[in-house]
Amino acid sequence: MSVGLGLPIGDPAQLLSWARRAEATPFTTVALLDRLVFGNPEPLITLATLAGATSRIRLQTEVLLAPLHRTTLLAKQAATLDLLSGSRFTLGIGIGGRDDDYLAAGVDLRTRGRRLDRQLATMRRIWSGEPLSEDLSPIGPAPARPGGPEVLFGGFVPAVMERVARWGDGFLGAALPAPAMDGIFREVEAAWSRAGRTGPAAAAGPGQCRARPRADPRPCPPGTARVLPAEQLHRPRREGAAHHRGADPRGGGRVPGDRRGRGDALLLVAGPGPGRAAGRCGVPGAVADRAAGPARRRSRARPTRASAGG
């Protein structure tokens, strides 16, 4: 099991520090959201910067709104980032649903799903080294990972499951309760099997956790636990909520429904930690709320918000 970190977006100048600190911890991935009409930094440029400041941790978009981007240029950018990062790039991809982003980009919101399907067909051709026509040379550079960077699709409608099976390497999801996400993971696995894909589909769920499929009998590898100050975790959650409300991410206030006090902390567990029995993979992680009373333990991570559409 791998546990990633969704980076805060309210102060882009701090992202290098966040990435370097994450690199020094057991976190395996750092991720950035994509919006156009919002104050977030552009994710591909930012992740390229973070790639130069790190050497181990993976870099992920969660999710890149591909229909807002020019297809051939996006393929070139993703291949370049995969190459320069040493194959550490994961292209989390989706379509979103905010009309202001599409209006600003001059792209029809109503055809975004069909546009994404066409984009993936083109990008896969480019990443394989195939020219787009007899009159053109191939578009390079070749990505470090044969066939292109790892591609995970975000979203909750049936079309997303089919895209995972046809074009992707796996699925990522958040914003829904863990039991609902578990059901979606099973739908992805079913679509994967129907498409004749072999091997397990990658899955990233609430809290940026990854796991092998539920049926995998192998125990999760030994994990680690780390207690973080509450503010380090609440700030990205506030920014994520502001992202969906269209509010200023630097504003104060708590995320709706957040009952934690300023003095609380979270214990993030990746796999079985010291004193824990070896668990089975397929559970997207574990979170324990350390509140004023006894700790309340959950078998799955509290969902975080993500901008993923169908």
PDB file of C-alpha atoms in Angstrom:
ATOM      1  CA  MET A   1       0.000   0.000   0.000  1.00  0.00           C
ATOM      2  CA  SER A   2       1.198   3.508  -0.816  1.00  0.00           C
ATOM      3  CA  VAL A   3       0.005   6.726   0.772  1.00  0.00           C
ATOM      4  CA  GLY A   4       0.181  10.046  -1.065  1.00  0.00           C
ATOM      5  CA  LEU A   5      -0.267  13.658  -0.077  1.00  0.00           C
ATOM      6  CA  GLY A   6      -2.532  16.197  -1.777  1.00  0.00           C
ATOM      7  CA  LEU A   7      -0.530  19.424  -1.807  1.00  0.00           C
ATOM      8  CA  PRO A   8      -2.025  22.731  -0.593  1.00  0.00           C
ATOM      9  CA  ILE A   9      -2.536  25.394  -3.243  1.00  0.00           C
ATOM     10  CA  GLY A  10      -3.110  28.577  -1.265  1.00  0.00           C
ATOM     11  CA  ASP A  11       0.582  29.552  -1.218  1.00  0.00           C
ATOM     12  CA  PRO A  12       2.411  28.147  -4.286  1.00  0.00           C
ATOM     13  CA  ALA A  13       5.746  29.482  -3.027  1.00  0.00           C
ATOM     14  CA  GLN A  14       5.616  26.879  -0.240  1.00  0.00           C
ATOM     15  CA  LEU A  15       5.164  23.889  -2.552  1.00  0.00           C
ATOM     16  CA  LEU A  16       8.890  23.215  -2.898  1.00  0.00           C
ATOM     17  CA  SER A  17       9.151  22.986   0.876  1.00  0.00           C
ATOM     18  CA  TRP A  18       6.115  20.689   1.032  1.00  0.00           C
ATOM     19  CA  ALA A  19       7.569  18.378  -1.621  1.00  0.00           C
ATOM     20  CA  ARG A  20      10.988  18.196   0.010  1.00  0.00           C
ATOM     21  CA  ARG A  21       9.458  17.450   3.403  1.00  0.00           C
ATOM     22  CA  ALA A  22       7.193  14.789   1.882  1.00  0.00           C
ATOM     23  CA  GLU A  23      10.241  13.238   0.227  1.00  0.00           C
ATOM     24  CA  ALA A  24      11.811  12.809   3.659  1.00  0.00           C
ATOM     25  CA  THR A  25       8.751  10.935   5.001  1.00  0.00           C
ATOM     26  CA  PRO A  26       7.089   7.627   4.078  1.00  0.00           C
ATOM     27  CA  PHE A  27       4.661   9.410   1.699  1.00  0.00           C
ATOM     28  CA  THR A  28       4.973   7.941  -1.783  1.00  0.00           C
ATOM     29  CA  THR A  29       3.195  10.559  -3.919  1.00  0.00           C
ATOM     30  CA  VAL A  30       2.456  14.274  -3.978  1.00  0.00           C
ATOM     31  CA  ALA A  31      -0.506  15.455  -6.044  1.00  0.00           C
ATOM     32  CA  LEU A  32      -1.944  18.684  -7.391  1.00  0.00           C
ATOM     33  CA  LEU A  33      -5.416  19.559  -8.622  1.00  0.00           C
ATOM     34  CA  ASP A  34      -6.202  21.283 -11.906  1.00  0.00           C
ATOM     35  CA  ARG A  35      -8.537  24.244 -12.400  1.00  0.00           C
ATOM     36  CA  LEU A  36      -8.495  27.167 -14.810  1.00  0.00           C
ATOM     37  CA  VAL A  37     -10.708  29.854 -13.240  1.00  0.00           C
ATOM     38  CA  PHE A  38      -9.124  29.541  -9.821  1.00  0.00           C
ATOM     39  CA  GLY A  39      -5.975  30.645  -7.995  1.00  0.00           C
ATOM     40  CA  ASN A  40      -4.174  27.291  -8.110  1.00  0.00           C
ATOM     41  CA  PRO A  41      -0.775  26.959  -9.813  1.00  0.00           C
ATOM     42  CA  GLU A  42      -0.739  25.191 -13.186  1.00  0.00           C
ATOM     43  CA  PRO A  43      -0.109  21.550 -12.214  1.00  0.00           C
ATOM     44  CA  LEU A  44       2.231  20.303 -14.955  1.00  0.00           C
ATOM     45  CA  ILE A  45       4.606  23.250 -14.668  1.00  0.00           C
ATOM     46  CA  THR A  46       4.518  22.975 -10.884  1.00  0.00           C
ATOM     47  CA  LEU A  47       5.132  19.223 -10.838  1.00  0.00           C
ATOM     48  CA  ALA A  48       8.056  19.685 -13.239  1.00  0.00           C
ATOM     49  CA  THR A  49       9.544  22.118 -10.728  1.00  0.00           C
ATOM     50  CA  LEU A  50       8.962  19.669  -7.886  1.00  0.00           C
ATOM     51  CA  ALA A  51      10.533  16.866  -9.923  1.00  0.00           C
ATOM     52  CA  GLY A  52      13.793  18.801  -9.939  1.00  0.00           C
ATOM     53  CA  ALA A  53      13.644  19.256  -6.180  1.00  0.00           C
ATOM     54  CA  THR A  54      12.994  15.573  -5.392  1.00  0.00           C
ATOM     55  CA  SER A  55      14.372  12.202  -6.424  1.00  0.00           C
ATOM     56  CA  ARG A  56      12.103   9.509  -4.947  1.00  0.00           C
ATOM     57  CA  ILE A  57       8.544  10.633  -4.463  1.00  0.00           C
ATOM     58  CA  ARG A  58       6.001  10.259  -7.262  1.00  0.00           C
ATOM     59  CA  LEU A  59       4.289  13.263  -8.842  1.00  0.00           C
ATOM     60  CA  GLN A  60       0.616  13.170  -9.758  1.00  0.00           C
ATOM     61  CA  THR A  61      -2.183  15.336 -11.119  1.00  0.00           C
ATOM     62  CA  GLU A  62      -5.477  14.787  -9.297  1.00  0.00           C
ATOM     63  CA  VAL A  63      -7.067  15.343 -11.659  1.00  0.00           C
ATOM     64  CA  LEU A  64      -5.874  17.128 -14.780  1.00  0.00           C
ATOM     65  CA  LEU A  65      -8.865  18.414 -16.739  1.00  0.00           C
ATOM     66  CA  ALA A  66      -7.657  17.143 -20.110  1.00  0.00           C
ATOM     67  CA  PRO A  67     -10.413  18.639 -22.298  1.00  0.00           C
ATOM     68  CA  LEU A  68      -9.181  22.120 -21.325  1.00  0.00           C
ATOM     69  CA  HIS A  69      -5.760  21.326 -22.842  1.00  0.00           C
ATOM     70  CA  ARG A  70      -4.526  21.031 -26.426  1.00  0.00           C
ATOM     71  CA  THR A  71      -4.099  17.310 -27.054  1.00  0.00           C
ATOM     72  CA  THR A  72      -0.733  17.124 -28.810  1.00  0.00           C
ATOM     73  CA  LEU A  73       0.874  19.639 -26.469  1.00  0.00           C
ATOM     74  CA  LEU A  74      -0.504  17.791 -23.426  1.00  0.00           C
ATOM     75  CA  ALA A  75       0.956  14.521 -24.734  1.00  0.00           C
ATOM     76  CA  LYS A  76       4.344  16.189 -25.197  1.00  0.00           C
ATOM     77  CA  GLN A  77       4.250  17.808 -21.754  1.00  0.00           C
ATOM     78  CA  ALA A  78       3.288  14.555 -20.015  1.00  0.00           C
ATOM     79  CA  ALA A  79       5.988  12.583 -21.840  1.00  0.00           C
ATOM     80  CA  THR A  80       8.584  15.228 -20.982  1.00  0.00           C
ATOM     81  CA  LEU A  81       7.627  15.238 -17.316  1.00  0.00           C
ATOM     82  CA  ASP A  82       7.722  11.446 -17.209  1.00  0.00           C
ATOM     83  CA  LEU A  83      11.166  11.449 -18.831  1.00  0.00           C
ATOM     84  CA  LEU A  84      12.749  14.169 -16.716  1.00  0.00           C
ATOM     85  CA  SER A  85      11.328  12.788 -13.464  1.00  0.00           C
ATOM     86  CA  GLY A  86      12.668   9.294 -14.130  1.00  0.00           C
ATOM     87  CA  SER A  87       9.220   7.773 -14.685  1.00  0.00           C
ATOM     88  CA  ARG A  88       7.821   9.191 -11.444  1.00  0.00           C
ATOM     89  CA  PHE A  89       4.867  10.943 -13.073  1.00  0.00           C
ATOM     90  CA  THR A  90       1.266   9.751 -12.810  1.00  0.00           C
ATOM     91  CA  LEU A  91      -1.272  11.483 -15.042  1.00  0.00           C
ATOM     92  CA  GLY A  92      -4.477  11.557 -13.032  1.00  0.00           C
ATOM     93  CA  ILE A  93      -7.027  12.646 -15.587  1.00  0.00           C
ATOM     94  CA  GLY A  94     -10.683  13.639 -15.693  1.00  0.00           C
ATOM     95  CA  ILE A  95     -13.139  16.112 -17.172  1.00  0.00           C
ATOM     96  CA  GLY A  96     -14.468  18.186 -14.269  1.00  0.00           C
ATOM     97  CA  GLY A  97     -17.822  19.887 -14.441  1.00  0.00           C
ATOM     98  CA  ARG A  98     -17.477  23.619 -13.795  1.00  0.00           C
ATOM     99  CA  ASP A  99     -18.797  25.683 -16.679  1.00  0.00           C
ATOM    100  CA  ASP A 100     -16.519  28.648 -15.892  1.00  0.00           C
ATOM    101  CA  ASP A 101     -13.399  26.596 -16.629  1.00  0.00           C
ATOM    102  CA  TYR A 102     -14.788  25.493 -19.979  1.00  0.00           C
ATOM    103  CA  LEU A 103     -16.066  28.942 -20.858  1.00  0.00           C
ATOM    104  CA  ALA A 104     -12.626  30.457 -20.194  1.00  0.00           C
ATOM    105  CA  ALA A 105     -10.937  27.753 -22.307  1.00  0.00           C
ATOM    106  CA  GLY A 106     -13.400  28.104 -25.177  1.00  0.00           C
ATOM    107  CA  VAL A 107     -14.311  24.407 -24.988  1.00  0.00           C
ATOM    108  CA  ASP A 108     -17.842  22.992 -25.113  1.00  0.00           C
ATOM    109  CA  LEU A 109     -18.725  21.594 -21.681  1.00  0.00           C
ATOM    110  CA  ARG A 110     -21.366  19.292 -23.162  1.00  0.00           C
ATOM    111  CA  THR A 111     -18.902  17.330 -25.319  1.00  0.00           C
ATOM    112  CA  ARG A 112     -16.080  17.030 -22.792  1.00  0.00           C
ATOM    113  CA  GLY A 113     -16.397  13.256 -22.368  1.00  0.00           C
ATOM    114  CA  ARG A 114     -16.212  12.553 -26.098  1.00  0.00           C
ATOM    115  CA  ARG A 115     -13.321  14.984 -26.400  1.00  0.00           C
ATOM    116  CA  LEU A 116     -11.428  13.132 -23.665  1.00  0.00           C
ATOM    117  CA  ASP A 117     -11.888   9.811 -25.473  1.00  0.00           C
ATOM    118  CA  ARG A 118     -10.425  11.288 -28.651  1.00  0.00           C
ATOM    119  CA  GLN A 119      -7.590  12.835 -26.684  1.00  0.00           C
ATOM    120  CA  LEU A 120      -6.594   9.544 -25.107  1.00  0.00           C
ATOM    121  CA  ALA A 121      -6.519   7.778 -28.456  1.00  0.00           C
ATOM    122  CA  THR A 122      -4.225  10.478 -29.824  1.00  0.00           C
ATOM    123  CA  MET A 123      -1.964  10.633 -26.778  1.00  0.00           C
ATOM    124  CA  ARG A 124      -1.483   6.872 -26.736  1.00  0.00           C
ATOM    125  CA  ARG A 125      -0.402   7.020 -30.383  1.00  0.00           C
ATOM    126  CA  ILE A 126       2.053   9.817 -29.653  1.00  0.00           C
ATOM    127  CA  TRP A 127       3.524   8.052 -26.626  1.00  0.00           C
ATOM    128  CA  SER A 128       4.026   4.870 -28.653  1.00  0.00           C
ATOM    129  CA  GLY A 129       6.123   6.805 -31.164  1.00  0.00           C
ATOM    130  CA  GLU A 130       3.582   6.580 -33.965  1.00  0.00           C
ATOM    131  CA  PRO A 131       3.269   9.650 -36.230  1.00  0.00           C
ATOM    132  CA  LEU A 132      -0.185  11.181 -36.432  1.00  0.00           C
ATOM    133  CA  SER A 133      -0.129  11.154 -40.229  1.00  0.00           C
ATOM    134  CA  GLU A 134       2.091  10.217 -43.156  1.00  0.00           C
ATOM    135  CA  ASP A 135       3.077  13.877 -43.511  1.00  0.00           C
ATOM    136  CA  LEU A 136       4.336  14.221 -39.934  1.00  0.00           C
ATOM    137  CA  SER A 137       7.261  12.915 -37.958  1.00  0.00           C
ATOM    138  CA  PRO A 138       6.605  11.432 -34.510  1.00  0.00           C
ATOM    139  CA  ILE A 139       6.091  13.860 -31.632  1.00  0.00           C
ATOM    140  CA  GLY A 140       8.758  13.397 -28.972  1.00  0.00           C
ATOM    141  CA  PRO A 141      10.338  12.998 -26.591  1.00  0.00           C
ATOM    142  CA  ALA A 142       9.606   9.377 -25.798  1.00  0.00           C
ATOM    143  CA  PRO A 143       8.404   8.972 -22.204  1.00  0.00           C
ATOM    144  CA  ALA A 144      10.585   7.044 -19.773  1.00  0.00           C
ATOM    145  CA  ARG A 145       7.780   4.557 -19.206  1.00  0.00           C
ATOM    146  CA  PRO A 146       7.075   2.554 -22.381  1.00  0.00           C
ATOM    147  CA  GLY A 147       3.686   3.503 -23.768  1.00  0.00           C
ATOM    148  CA  GLY A 148       3.450   6.675 -21.714  1.00  0.00           C
ATOM    149  CA  PRO A 149       3.163   7.715 -18.081  1.00  0.00           C
ATOM    150  CA  GLU A 150       0.845   5.903 -15.719  1.00  0.00           C
ATOM    151  CA  VAL A 151      -2.717   7.118 -16.378  1.00  0.00           C
ATOM    152  CA  LEU A 152      -5.422   7.019 -13.705  1.00  0.00           C
ATOM    153  CA  PHE A 153      -8.973   8.211 -14.397  1.00  0.00           C
ATOM    154  CA  GLY A 154     -11.105  10.070 -11.891  1.00  0.00           C
ATOM    155  CA  GLY A 155     -14.892  10.257 -11.887  1.00  0.00           C
ATOM    156  CA  PHE A 156     -17.994   8.402 -10.781  1.00  0.00           C
ATOM    157  CA  VAL A 157     -20.113   7.622 -13.864  1.00  0.00           C
ATOM    158  CA  PRO A 158     -20.036   4.351 -15.858  1.00  0.00           C
ATOM    159  CA  ALA A 159     -18.150   5.982 -18.735  1.00  0.00           C
ATOM    160  CA  VAL A 160     -15.191   6.500 -16.398  1.00  0.00           C
ATOM    161  CA  MET A 161     -14.991   2.788 -15.598  1.00  0.00           C
ATOM    162  CA  GLU A 162     -14.929   2.002 -19.309  1.00  0.00           C
ATOM    163  CA  ARG A 163     -12.179   4.571 -19.890  1.00  0.00           C
ATOM    164  CA  VAL A 164     -10.078   2.958 -17.191  1.00  0.00           C
ATOM    165  CA  ALA A 165     -10.440  -0.401 -18.918  1.00  0.00           C
ATOM    166  CA  ARG A 166      -9.810   0.942 -22.418  1.00  0.00           C
ATOM    167  CA  TRP A 167      -7.137   3.590 -21.971  1.00  0.00           C
ATOM    168  CA  GLY A 168      -5.932   3.668 -18.401  1.00  0.00           C
ATOM    169  CA  ASP A 169      -3.755   1.952 -15.853  1.00  0.00           C
ATOM    170  CA  GLY A 170      -6.225   2.393 -13.035  1.00  0.00           C
ATOM    171  CA  PHE A 171      -8.732   4.549 -11.191  1.00  0.00           C
ATOM    172  CA  LEU A 172      -8.543   7.272  -8.596  1.00  0.00           C
ATOM    173  CA  GLY A 173     -11.409   8.592  -6.559  1.00  0.00           C
ATOM    174  CA  ALA A 174     -12.224  10.675  -3.539  1.00  0.00           C
ATOM    175  CA  ALA A 175     -15.025  12.825  -2.119  1.00  0.00           C
ATOM    176  CA  LEU A 176     -17.337   9.877  -1.409  1.00  0.00           C
ATOM    177  CA  PRO A 177     -17.554   7.750   1.752  1.00  0.00           C
ATOM    178  CA  ALA A 178     -15.210   4.783   1.776  1.00  0.00           C
ATOM    179  CA  PRO A 179     -17.985   2.144   1.367  1.00  0.00           C
ATOM    180  CA  ALA A 180     -19.193   3.925  -1.779  1.00  0.00           C
ATOM    181  CA  MET A 181     -15.657   4.109  -3.111  1.00  0.00           C
ATOM    182  CA  ASP A 182     -15.223   0.399  -2.455  1.00  0.00           C
ATOM    183  CA  GLY A 183     -18.250  -0.273  -4.654  1.00  0.00           C
ATOM    184  CA  ILE A 184     -16.789   1.865  -7.426  1.00  0.00           C
ATOM    185  CA  PHE A 185     -13.483   0.017  -7.173  1.00  0.00           C
ATOM    186  CA  ARG A 186     -15.375  -3.249  -7.724  1.00  0.00           C
ATOM    187  CA  GLU A 187     -17.083  -1.737 -10.800  1.00  0.00           C
ATOM    188  CA  VAL A 188     -13.684  -0.745 -12.167  1.00  0.00           C
ATOM    189  CA  GLU A 189     -12.383  -4.259 -11.653  1.00  0.00           C
ATOM    190  CA  ALA A 190     -15.423  -5.669 -13.487  1.00  0.00           C
ATOM    191  CA  ALA A 191     -14.884  -3.304 -16.438  1.00  0.00           C
ATOM    192  CA  TRP A 192     -11.196  -4.232 -16.426  1.00  0.00           C
ATOM    193  CA  SER A 193     -12.077  -7.910 -16.695  1.00  0.00           C
ATOM    194  CA  ARG A 194     -14.690  -7.337 -19.417  1.00  0.00           C
ATOM    195  CA  ALA A 195     -12.068  -5.553 -21.514  1.00  0.00           C
ATOM    196  CA  GLY A 196      -9.767  -8.558 -21.242  1.00  0.00           C
ATOM    197  CA  ARG A 197      -7.107  -6.612 -19.350  1.00  0.00           C
ATOM    198  CA  THR A 198      -4.659  -8.745 -17.409  1.00  0.00           C
ATOM    199  CA  GLY A 199      -3.153  -7.925 -14.053  1.00  0.00           C
ATOM    200  CA  PRO A 200      -4.712  -5.689 -11.399  1.00  0.00           C
ATOM    201  CA  ALA A 201      -5.860  -2.154 -12.128  1.00  0.00           C
ATOM    202  CA  ALA A 202      -4.190   0.470  -9.996  1.00  0.00           C
ATOM    203  CA  ALA A 203      -6.537   2.101  -7.512  1.00  0.00           C
ATOM    204  CA  ALA A 204      -6.185   5.292  -5.519  1.00  0.00           C
ATOM    205  CA  GLY A 205      -8.908   6.073  -3.032  1.00  0.00           C
ATOM    206  CA  PRO A 206      -9.834   8.412  -0.184  1.00  0.00           C
ATOM    207  CA  GLY A 207      -6.860  10.032   1.435  1.00  0.00           C
ATOM    208  CA  GLN A 208      -4.626   9.443  -1.605  1.00  0.00           C
ATOM    209  CA  CYS A 209      -4.063   5.816  -0.660  1.00  0.00           C
ATOM    210  CA  ARG A 210      -3.374   3.029  -3.104  1.00  0.00           C
ATOM    211  CA  ALA A 211      -3.861  -0.668  -2.640  1.00  0.00           C
ATOM    212  CA  ARG A 212      -3.875  -3.933  -4.501  1.00  0.00           C
ATOM    213  CA  PRO A 213      -7.323  -5.366  -5.317  1.00  0.00           C
ATOM    214  CA  ARG A 214      -9.365  -6.606  -2.395  1.00  0.00           C
ATOM    215  CA  ALA A 215      -9.056 -10.262  -3.382  1.00  0.00           C
ATOM    216  CA  ASP A 216      -5.266 -10.164  -3.242  1.00  0.00           C
ATOM    217  CA  PRO A 217      -4.365 -12.511  -0.357  1.00  0.00           C
ATOM    218  CA  ARG A 218      -0.919 -11.055   0.258  1.00  0.00           C
ATOM    219  CA  PRO A 219      -0.502  -9.027   3.439  1.00  0.00           C
ATOM    220  CA  CYS A 220       0.270  -5.358   3.065  1.00  0.00           C
ATOM    221  CA  PRO A 221       3.940  -4.481   3.550  1.00  0.00           C
ATOM    222  CA  PRO A 222       4.984  -3.134   6.929  1.00  0.00           C
ATOM    223  CA  GLY A 223       3.795   0.424   7.271  1.00  0.00           C
ATOM    224  CA  THR A 224       4.575   3.486   9.259  1.00  0.00           C
ATOM    225  CA  ALA A 225       2.649   5.885  11.409  1.00  0.00           C
ATOM    226  CA  ARG A 226       3.229   9.590  11.723  1.00  0.00           C
ATOM    227  CA  VAL A 227       1.435  12.146  13.880  1.00  0.00           C
ATOM    228  CA  LEU A 228       1.100  15.531  12.220  1.00  0.00           C
ATOM    229  CA  PRO A 229      -0.104  18.844  13.693  1.00  0.00           C
ATOM    230  CA  ALA A 230      -3.744  19.369  12.882  1.00  0.00           C
ATOM    231  CA  GLU A 231      -3.154  22.588  10.986  1.00  0.00           C
ATOM    232  CA  GLN A 232      -0.865  20.854   8.485  1.00  0.00           C
ATOM    233  CA  LEU A 233      -3.782  18.649   7.493  1.00  0.00           C
ATOM    234  CA  HIS A 234      -6.689  21.055   7.944  1.00  0.00           C
ATOM    235  CA  ARG A 235      -5.190  23.689   5.669  1.00  0.00           C
ATOM    236  CA  PRO A 236      -5.234  21.490   2.528  1.00  0.00           C
ATOM    237  CA  ARG A 237      -8.777  20.391   3.433  1.00  0.00           C
ATOM    238  CA  ARG A 238      -9.944  24.005   3.691  1.00  0.00           C
ATOM    239  CA  GLU A 239      -8.323  24.773   0.355  1.00  0.00           C
ATOM    240  CA  GLY A 240      -9.976  21.767  -1.218  1.00  0.00           C
ATOM    241  CA  ALA A 241     -13.360  22.936   0.037  1.00  0.00           C
ATOM    242  CA  ALA A 242     -12.671  26.452  -1.237  1.00  0.00           C
ATOM    243  CA  HIS A 243     -11.751  24.965  -4.601  1.00  0.00           C
ATOM    244  CA  HIS A 244     -15.230  23.489  -4.898  1.00  0.00           C
ATOM    245  CA  ARG A 245     -17.000  26.600  -3.578  1.00  0.00           C
ATOM    246  CA  GLY A 246     -14.952  28.943  -5.753  1.00  0.00           C
ATOM    247  CA  ALA A 247     -13.890  30.771  -2.580  1.00  0.00           C
ATOM    248  CA  ASP A 248     -10.519  32.242  -1.698  1.00  0.00           C
ATOM    249  CA  PRO A 249      -8.429  29.288  -0.423  1.00  0.00           C
ATOM    250  CA  ARG A 250      -6.584  31.601   1.944  1.00  0.00           C
ATOM    251  CA  GLY A 251      -9.750  32.419   3.842  1.00  0.00           C
ATOM    252  CA  GLY A 252     -10.322  31.096   7.324  1.00  0.00           C
ATOM    253  CA  GLY A 253     -13.022  28.854   8.658  1.00  0.00           C
ATOM    254  CA  ARG A 254     -13.403  25.111   8.810  1.00  0.00           C
ATOM    255  CA  VAL A 255     -14.458  22.710   6.176  1.00  0.00           C
ATOM    256  CA  PRO A 256     -18.219  22.064   6.558  1.00  0.00           C
ATOM    257  CA  GLY A 257     -18.758  19.062   8.796  1.00  0.00           C
ATOM    258  CA  ASP A 258     -15.277  19.229  10.275  1.00  0.00           C
ATOM    259  CA  ARG A 259     -15.653  18.761  14.022  1.00  0.00           C
ATOM    260  CA  ARG A 260     -11.988  18.806  14.910  1.00  0.00           C
ATOM    261  CA  GLY A 261     -10.560  21.458  17.147  1.00  0.00           C
ATOM    262  CA  ARG A 262      -7.388  23.364  16.471  1.00  0.00           C
ATOM    263  CA  GLY A 263      -5.451  21.227  18.927  1.00  0.00           C
ATOM    264  CA  ASP A 264      -6.312  17.876  17.396  1.00  0.00           C
ATOM    265  CA  ALA A 265      -3.959  15.777  15.329  1.00  0.00           C
ATOM    266  CA  LEU A 266      -4.304  12.964  12.863  1.00  0.00           C
ATOM    267  CA  LEU A 267      -2.468   9.675  12.819  1.00  0.00           C
ATOM    268  CA  LEU A 268      -1.918   8.474   9.258  1.00  0.00           C
ATOM    269  CA  VAL A 269      -1.227   4.771   8.888  1.00  0.00           C
ATOM    270  CA  ALA A 270       0.097   3.153   5.718  1.00  0.00           C
ATOM    271  CA  GLY A 271      -0.187  -0.584   6.076  1.00  0.00           C
ATOM    272  CA  PRO A 272       0.177  -2.233   9.477  1.00  0.00           C
ATOM    273  CA  GLY A 273       2.259  -0.132  11.814  1.00  0.00           C
ATOM    274  CA  PRO A 274       4.161  -1.239  14.900  1.00  0.00           C
ATOM    275  CA  GLY A 275       2.005  -3.422  17.088  1.00  0.00           C
ATOM    276  CA  ARG A 276      -0.628  -3.936  14.369  1.00  0.00           C
ATOM    277  CA  ALA A 277      -1.489  -7.225  12.775  1.00  0.00           C
ATOM    278  CA  ALA A 278      -0.717  -7.501   9.082  1.00  0.00           C
ATOM    279  CA  GLY A 279      -3.776  -6.293   7.205  1.00  0.00           C
ATOM    280  CA  ARG A 280      -5.067  -7.224   3.783  1.00  0.00           C
ATOM    281  CA  CYS A 281      -4.550  -4.906   0.868  1.00  0.00           C
ATOM    282  CA  GLY A 282      -7.538  -3.328  -0.795  1.00  0.00           C
ATOM    283  CA  VAL A 283      -8.377  -1.083   2.148  1.00  0.00           C
ATOM    284  CA  PRO A 284      -7.514   2.482   1.118  1.00  0.00           C
ATOM    285  CA  GLY A 285      -5.695   3.221   4.340  1.00  0.00           C
ATOM    286  CA  ALA A 286      -6.535   3.897   7.966  1.00  0.00           C
ATOM    287  CA  VAL A 287      -7.029   7.098   9.863  1.00  0.00           C
ATOM    288  CA  ALA A 288      -7.392   7.592  13.583  1.00  0.00           C
ATOM    289  CA  ASP A 289      -8.846  10.826  14.910  1.00  0.00           C
ATOM    290  CA  ARG A 290      -7.012  11.834  18.051  1.00  0.00           C
ATOM    291  CA  ALA A 291      -9.648  13.971  19.719  1.00  0.00           C
ATOM    292  CA  ALA A 292     -10.140  15.032  23.296  1.00  0.00           C
ATOM    293  CA  GLY A 293     -11.811  11.718  24.057  1.00  0.00           C
ATOM    294  CA  PRO A 294     -10.726   8.180  23.146  1.00  0.00           C
ATOM    295  CA  ALA A 295      -9.343   7.773  19.631  1.00  0.00           C
ATOM    296  CA  ARG A 296     -11.927   6.665  17.090  1.00  0.00           C
ATOM    297  CA  ARG A 297     -10.407   4.288  14.598  1.00  0.00           C
ATOM    298  CA  ARG A 298     -11.736   3.715  11.119  1.00  0.00           C
ATOM    299  CA  SER A 299     -10.795   1.017   8.635  1.00  0.00           C
ATOM    300  CA  ARG A 300     -10.713   3.494   5.745  1.00  0.00           C
ATOM    301  CA  ALA A 301      -9.373   6.981   5.351  1.00  0.00           C
ATOM    302  CA  ARG A 302     -11.660  10.009   5.637  1.00  0.00           C
ATOM    303  CA  PRO A 303     -12.407  11.040   2.069  1.00  0.00           C
ATOM    304  CA  THR A 304     -10.843  14.192   0.703  1.00  0.00           C
ATOM    305  CA  ARG A 305     -12.445  16.352  -1.959  1.00  0.00           C
ATOM    306  CA  ALA A 306     -11.203  16.050  -5.530  1.00  0.00           C
ATOM    307  CA  SER A 307     -12.167  17.686  -8.792  1.00  0.00           C
ATOM    308  CA  ALA A 308     -13.043  14.570 -10.737  1.00  0.00           C
ATOM    309  CA  GLY A 309     -15.963  14.354 -13.099  1.00  0.00           C
ATOM    310  CA  GLY A 310     -17.538  11.768 -15.362  1.00  0.00           C
TER     311      GLY A 310
END
